[in-house]
Short mmCIF file of C-alpha atoms and ligand atoms in Angstrom, two decimals:
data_model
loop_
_atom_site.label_atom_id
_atom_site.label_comp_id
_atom_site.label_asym_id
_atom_site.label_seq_id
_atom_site.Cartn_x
_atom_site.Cartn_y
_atom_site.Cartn_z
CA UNK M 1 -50.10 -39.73 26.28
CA UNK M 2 -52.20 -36.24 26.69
CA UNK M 3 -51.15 -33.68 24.07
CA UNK M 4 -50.95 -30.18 26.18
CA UNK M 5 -51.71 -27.76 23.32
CA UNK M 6 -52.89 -24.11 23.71
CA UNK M 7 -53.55 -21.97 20.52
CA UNK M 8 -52.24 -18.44 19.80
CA UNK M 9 -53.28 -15.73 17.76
CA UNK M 10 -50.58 -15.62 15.74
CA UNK M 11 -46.77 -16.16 15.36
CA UNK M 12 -45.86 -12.97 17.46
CA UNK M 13 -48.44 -14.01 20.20
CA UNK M 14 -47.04 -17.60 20.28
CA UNK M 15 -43.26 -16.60 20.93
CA UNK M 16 -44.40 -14.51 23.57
CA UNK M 17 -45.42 -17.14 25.92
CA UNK M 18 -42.46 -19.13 24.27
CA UNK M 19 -40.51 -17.06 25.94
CA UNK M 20 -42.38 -16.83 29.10
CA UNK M 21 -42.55 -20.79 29.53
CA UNK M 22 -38.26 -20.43 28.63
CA UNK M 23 -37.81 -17.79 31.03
CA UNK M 24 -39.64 -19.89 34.00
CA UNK M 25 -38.16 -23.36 32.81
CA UNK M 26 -34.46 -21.59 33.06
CA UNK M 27 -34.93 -19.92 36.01
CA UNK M 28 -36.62 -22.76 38.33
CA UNK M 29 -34.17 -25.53 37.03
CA UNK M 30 -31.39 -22.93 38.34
CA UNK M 31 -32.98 -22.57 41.41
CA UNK M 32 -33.24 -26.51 41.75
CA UNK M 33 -29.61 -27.48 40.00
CA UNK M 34 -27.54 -24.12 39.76
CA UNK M 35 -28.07 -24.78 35.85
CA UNK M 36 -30.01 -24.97 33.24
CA UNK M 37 -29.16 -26.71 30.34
CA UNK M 38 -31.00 -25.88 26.96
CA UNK M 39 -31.71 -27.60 23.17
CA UNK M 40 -32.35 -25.64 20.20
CA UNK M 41 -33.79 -26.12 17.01
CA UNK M 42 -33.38 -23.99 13.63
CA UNK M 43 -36.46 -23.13 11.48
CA UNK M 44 -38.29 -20.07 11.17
CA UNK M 45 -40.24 -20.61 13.94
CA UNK M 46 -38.13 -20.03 16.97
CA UNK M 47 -36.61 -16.55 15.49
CA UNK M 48 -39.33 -14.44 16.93
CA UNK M 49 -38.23 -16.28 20.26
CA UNK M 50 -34.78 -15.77 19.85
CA UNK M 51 -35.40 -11.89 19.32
CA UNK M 52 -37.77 -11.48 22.66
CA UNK M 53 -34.99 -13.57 24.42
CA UNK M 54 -32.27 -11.31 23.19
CA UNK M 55 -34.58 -7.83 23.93
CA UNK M 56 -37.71 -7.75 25.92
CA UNK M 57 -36.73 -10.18 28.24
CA UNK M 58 -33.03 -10.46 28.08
CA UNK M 59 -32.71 -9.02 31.97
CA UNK M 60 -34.49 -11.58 33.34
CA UNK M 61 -32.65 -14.25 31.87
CA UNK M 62 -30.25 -16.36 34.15
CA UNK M 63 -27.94 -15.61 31.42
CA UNK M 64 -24.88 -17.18 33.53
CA UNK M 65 -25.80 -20.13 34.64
CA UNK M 66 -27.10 -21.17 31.16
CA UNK M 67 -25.81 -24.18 28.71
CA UNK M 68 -26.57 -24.52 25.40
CA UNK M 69 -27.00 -27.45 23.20
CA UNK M 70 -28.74 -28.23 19.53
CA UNK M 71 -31.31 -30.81 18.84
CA UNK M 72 -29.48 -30.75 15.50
CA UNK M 73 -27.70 -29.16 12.70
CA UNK M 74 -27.13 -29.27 8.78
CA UNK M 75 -23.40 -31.04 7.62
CA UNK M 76 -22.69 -26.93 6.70
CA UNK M 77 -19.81 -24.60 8.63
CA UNK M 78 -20.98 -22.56 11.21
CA UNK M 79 -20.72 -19.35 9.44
CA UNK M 80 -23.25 -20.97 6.35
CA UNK M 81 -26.90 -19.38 5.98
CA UNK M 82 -28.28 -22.93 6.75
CA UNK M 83 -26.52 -23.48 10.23
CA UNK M 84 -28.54 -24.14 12.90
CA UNK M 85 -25.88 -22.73 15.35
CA UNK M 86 -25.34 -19.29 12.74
CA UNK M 87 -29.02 -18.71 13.23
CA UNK M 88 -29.28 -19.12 16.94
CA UNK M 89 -25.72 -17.16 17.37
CA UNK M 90 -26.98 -14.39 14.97
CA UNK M 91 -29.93 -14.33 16.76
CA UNK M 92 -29.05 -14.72 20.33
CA UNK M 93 -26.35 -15.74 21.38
CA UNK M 94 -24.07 -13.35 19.99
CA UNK M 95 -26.15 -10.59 21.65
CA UNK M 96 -26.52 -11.81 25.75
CA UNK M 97 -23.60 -12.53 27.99
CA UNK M 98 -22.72 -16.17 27.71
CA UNK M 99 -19.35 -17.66 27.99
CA UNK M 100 -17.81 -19.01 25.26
CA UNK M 101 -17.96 -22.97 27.25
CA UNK M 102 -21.58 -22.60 27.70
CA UNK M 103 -21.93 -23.07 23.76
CA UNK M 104 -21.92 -26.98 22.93
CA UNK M 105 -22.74 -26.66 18.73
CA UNK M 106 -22.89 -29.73 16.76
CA UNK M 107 -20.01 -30.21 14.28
CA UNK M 108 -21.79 -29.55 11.22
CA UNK M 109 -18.68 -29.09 9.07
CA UNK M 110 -16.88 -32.37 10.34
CA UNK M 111 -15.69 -34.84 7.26
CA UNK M 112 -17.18 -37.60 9.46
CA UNK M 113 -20.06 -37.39 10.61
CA UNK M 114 -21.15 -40.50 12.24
CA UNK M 115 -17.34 -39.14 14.48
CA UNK M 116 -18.80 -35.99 14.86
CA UNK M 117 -22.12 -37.56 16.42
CA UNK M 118 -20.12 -39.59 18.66
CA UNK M 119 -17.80 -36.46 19.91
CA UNK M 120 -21.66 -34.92 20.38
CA UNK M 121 -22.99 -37.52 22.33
CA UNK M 122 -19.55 -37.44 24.68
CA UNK M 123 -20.29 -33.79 25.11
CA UNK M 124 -23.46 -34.34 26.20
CA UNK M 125 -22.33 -36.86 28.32
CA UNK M 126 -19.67 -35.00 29.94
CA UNK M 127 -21.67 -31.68 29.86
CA UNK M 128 -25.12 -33.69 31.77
CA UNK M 129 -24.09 -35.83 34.38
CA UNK M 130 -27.63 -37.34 34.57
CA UNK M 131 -28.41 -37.17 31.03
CA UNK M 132 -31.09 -34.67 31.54
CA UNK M 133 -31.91 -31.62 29.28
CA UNK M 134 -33.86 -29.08 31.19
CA UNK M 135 -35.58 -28.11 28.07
CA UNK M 136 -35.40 -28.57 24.64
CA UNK M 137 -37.53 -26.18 21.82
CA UNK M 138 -38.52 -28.38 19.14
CA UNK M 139 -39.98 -27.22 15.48
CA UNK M 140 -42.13 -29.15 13.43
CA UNK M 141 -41.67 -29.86 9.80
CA UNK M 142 -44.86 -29.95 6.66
CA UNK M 143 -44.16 -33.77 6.87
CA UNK M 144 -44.06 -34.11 10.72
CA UNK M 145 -40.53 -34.51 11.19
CA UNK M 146 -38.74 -32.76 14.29
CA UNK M 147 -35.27 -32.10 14.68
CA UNK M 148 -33.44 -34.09 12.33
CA UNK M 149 -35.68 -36.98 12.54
CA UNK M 150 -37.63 -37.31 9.24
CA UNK M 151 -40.86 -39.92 8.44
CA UNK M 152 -39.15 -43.37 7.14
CA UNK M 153 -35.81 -43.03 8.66
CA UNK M 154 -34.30 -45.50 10.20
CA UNK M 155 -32.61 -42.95 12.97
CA UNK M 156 -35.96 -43.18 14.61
CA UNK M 157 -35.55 -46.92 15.81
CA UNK M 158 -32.28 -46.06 17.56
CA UNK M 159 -33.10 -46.68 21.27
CA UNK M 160 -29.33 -46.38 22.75
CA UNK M 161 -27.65 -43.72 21.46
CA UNK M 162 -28.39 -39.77 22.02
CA UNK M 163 -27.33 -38.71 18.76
CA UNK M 164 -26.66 -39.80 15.21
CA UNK M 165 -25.28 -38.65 11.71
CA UNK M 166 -28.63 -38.48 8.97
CA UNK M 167 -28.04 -39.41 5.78
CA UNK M 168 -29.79 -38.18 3.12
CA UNK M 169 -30.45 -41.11 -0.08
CA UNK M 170 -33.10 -41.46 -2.34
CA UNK M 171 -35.71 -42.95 0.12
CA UNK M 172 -34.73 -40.11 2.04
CA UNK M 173 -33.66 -36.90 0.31
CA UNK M 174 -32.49 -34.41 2.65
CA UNK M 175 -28.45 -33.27 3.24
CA UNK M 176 -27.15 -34.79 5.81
CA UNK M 177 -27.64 -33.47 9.34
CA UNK M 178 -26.89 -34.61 12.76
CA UNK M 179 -29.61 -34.83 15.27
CA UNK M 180 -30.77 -35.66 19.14
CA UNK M 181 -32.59 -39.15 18.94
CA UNK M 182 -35.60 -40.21 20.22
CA UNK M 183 -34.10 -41.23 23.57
CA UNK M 184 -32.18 -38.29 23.84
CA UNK M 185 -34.88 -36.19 23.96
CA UNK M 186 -37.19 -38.31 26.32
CA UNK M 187 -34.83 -37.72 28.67
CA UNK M 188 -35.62 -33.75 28.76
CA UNK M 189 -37.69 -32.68 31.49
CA UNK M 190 -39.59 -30.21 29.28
CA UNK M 191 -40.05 -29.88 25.79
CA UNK M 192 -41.81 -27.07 24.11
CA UNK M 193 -42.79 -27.56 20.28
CA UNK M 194 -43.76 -24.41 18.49
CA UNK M 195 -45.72 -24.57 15.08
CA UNK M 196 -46.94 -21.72 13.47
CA UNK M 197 -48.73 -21.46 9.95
CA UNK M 198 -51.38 -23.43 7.46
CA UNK M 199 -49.05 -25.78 6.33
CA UNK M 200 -48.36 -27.44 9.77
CA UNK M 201 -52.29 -28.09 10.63
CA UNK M 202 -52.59 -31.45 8.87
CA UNK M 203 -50.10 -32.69 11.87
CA UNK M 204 -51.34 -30.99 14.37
CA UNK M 205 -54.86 -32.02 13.43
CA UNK M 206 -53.90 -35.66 13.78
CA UNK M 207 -51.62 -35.68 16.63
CA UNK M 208 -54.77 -33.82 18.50
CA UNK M 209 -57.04 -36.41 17.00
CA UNK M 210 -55.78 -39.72 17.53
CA UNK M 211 -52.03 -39.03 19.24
CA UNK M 212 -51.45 -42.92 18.58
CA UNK M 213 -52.08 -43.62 15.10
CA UNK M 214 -49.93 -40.01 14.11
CA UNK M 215 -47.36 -42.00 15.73
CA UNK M 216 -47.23 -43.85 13.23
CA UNK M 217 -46.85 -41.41 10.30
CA UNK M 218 -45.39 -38.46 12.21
CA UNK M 219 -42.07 -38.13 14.24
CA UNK M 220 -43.36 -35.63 16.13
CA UNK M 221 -45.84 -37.53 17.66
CA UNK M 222 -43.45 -39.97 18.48
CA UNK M 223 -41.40 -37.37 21.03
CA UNK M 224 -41.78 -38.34 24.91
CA UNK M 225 -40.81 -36.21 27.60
CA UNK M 226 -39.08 -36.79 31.06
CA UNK M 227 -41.68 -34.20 32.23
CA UNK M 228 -43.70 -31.45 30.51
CA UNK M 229 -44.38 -31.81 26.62
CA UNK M 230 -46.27 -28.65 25.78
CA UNK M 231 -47.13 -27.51 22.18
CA UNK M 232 -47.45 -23.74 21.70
CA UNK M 233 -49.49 -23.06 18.10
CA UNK M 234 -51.01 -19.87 15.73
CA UNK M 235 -54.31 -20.11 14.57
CA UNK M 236 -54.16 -21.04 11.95
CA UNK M 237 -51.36 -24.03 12.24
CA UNK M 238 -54.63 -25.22 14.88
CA UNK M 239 -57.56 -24.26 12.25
CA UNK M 240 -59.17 -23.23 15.59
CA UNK M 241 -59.33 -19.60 16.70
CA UNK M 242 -57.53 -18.90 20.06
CA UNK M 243 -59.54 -18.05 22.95
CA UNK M 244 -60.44 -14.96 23.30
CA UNK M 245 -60.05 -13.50 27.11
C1 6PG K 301 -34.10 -27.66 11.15
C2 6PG K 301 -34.93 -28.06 12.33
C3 6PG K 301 -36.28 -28.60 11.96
C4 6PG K 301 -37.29 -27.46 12.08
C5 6PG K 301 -38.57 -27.77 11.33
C6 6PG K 301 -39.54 -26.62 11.36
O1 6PG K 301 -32.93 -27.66 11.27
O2 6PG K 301 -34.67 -27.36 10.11
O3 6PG K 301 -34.43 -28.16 13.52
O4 6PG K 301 -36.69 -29.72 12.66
O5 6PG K 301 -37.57 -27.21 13.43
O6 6PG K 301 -38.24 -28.07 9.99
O7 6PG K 301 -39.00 -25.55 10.65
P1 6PG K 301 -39.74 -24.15 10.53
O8 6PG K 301 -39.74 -23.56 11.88
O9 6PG K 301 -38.89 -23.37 9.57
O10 6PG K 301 -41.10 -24.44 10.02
#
């Protein structure tokens, strides 16, 4: 597979055609489906996003016919600093017109959550007849992991279901989160991963030099598309200066 990578300036640079690819994804899958159904990540990275979204181009937003989804969350409340849903609902969400059933979070507080993955999956289910995400925003951790899917675990050899509960252990020390799977999000018909800062460029380097073999040490480069899978980096996540027009 072809990695489709452009390089930006800087953060604020990046999140402006973030939100210019979002803006077209949204409104052509509209004009082809009457919806368009979204996955978000948490991170740093997307906030700029989420702020243009909100502002700068919140009229031309097909703010209605939107549905919203998470690639996955932390097992915290939705009201906790580390919530994937709090930050896009502090950010977003809570400022545009969307309906209350247009907001699909993952159950980040459930006691069980290999139950609350399941409930997730049946909402996905019910919510996308065919399965199909129009797009899902994807971050990229230091050690290449994306969404909830981190290097060694064993959630990244599911091939049936969409989503499942991640459990942090020794091998693997990280709370537990839920996340979309690998299949899950090869069914989206566009994916856009934004990385942005020094400390990414080791993956990016490799997944631009030899996509295969950073397969094999990097989720990230593990993520298929249905369709489009475009990366959007800074400068200096790259280690390449952006062109200049
Ligand atoms: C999360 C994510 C995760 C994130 C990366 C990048 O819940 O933390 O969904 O996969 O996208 O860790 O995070 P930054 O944008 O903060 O670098």
């Amino acid at each position: 597979m072809t990695v489709d990578l452009s390089v930006f300036e800087d953060l604020a640079a990046l999140s402006h055609e973030a939100a210019r690819c979002f803006v077209v994804t949204a409104r052509e899958a509209v004009l082809c489906t009457g919806r368009c159904s979204v996955a978000l990540s948490g991170g740093r990275t997307p906030v700029p996003l989420f702020e243009l979204l909100a502002t700068e181009y919140r009229d031309i937003m097909p703010w209605e016919a939107m549905d919203w989804y998470w690639v996955d969350e932390r097992a915290v409340p939705p009201d906790h600093p580390e919530s994937n849903f709090g930050l896009v609902w502090d950010r977003l969400l809570s400022r545009v017109p969307v309906a209350p059933e247009a907001i699909h979070r993952m159950e980040g507080e459930a006691a069980n959550l290999d139950r609350a993955a399941r409930r997730y999956e049946a909402t996905l289910r019910t919510g996308l007849p065919d399965l199909t995400i129009d797009l899902a925003l994807l971050g990229v951790g230091d050690d290449g992991h994306t969404a909830s899917l981190f290097p060694g675990s064993p959630v990244l050899s599911e091939a049936t279901r969409l989503v499942r509960h991640v459990r942090g252990d020794a091998a693997l020390p990280v709370p537990d989160r839920l996340t979309l799977t690998l299949p899950a999000l090869a069914r989206a018909r566009t994916i856009l991963v934004l990385a942005a800062g020094a400390s990414k460029r080791p993956v990016v380097e490799a997944i631009q030099a030899d996509p295969e073999l950073a397969a094999q040490r990097y989720p990230i480069a593990r993520v298929r598309a249905a369709g489009h899978l475009t990366w959007l980096v800074d400068e200096a996540a790259a280690g390449v200066p952006a062109p200049r027009l």
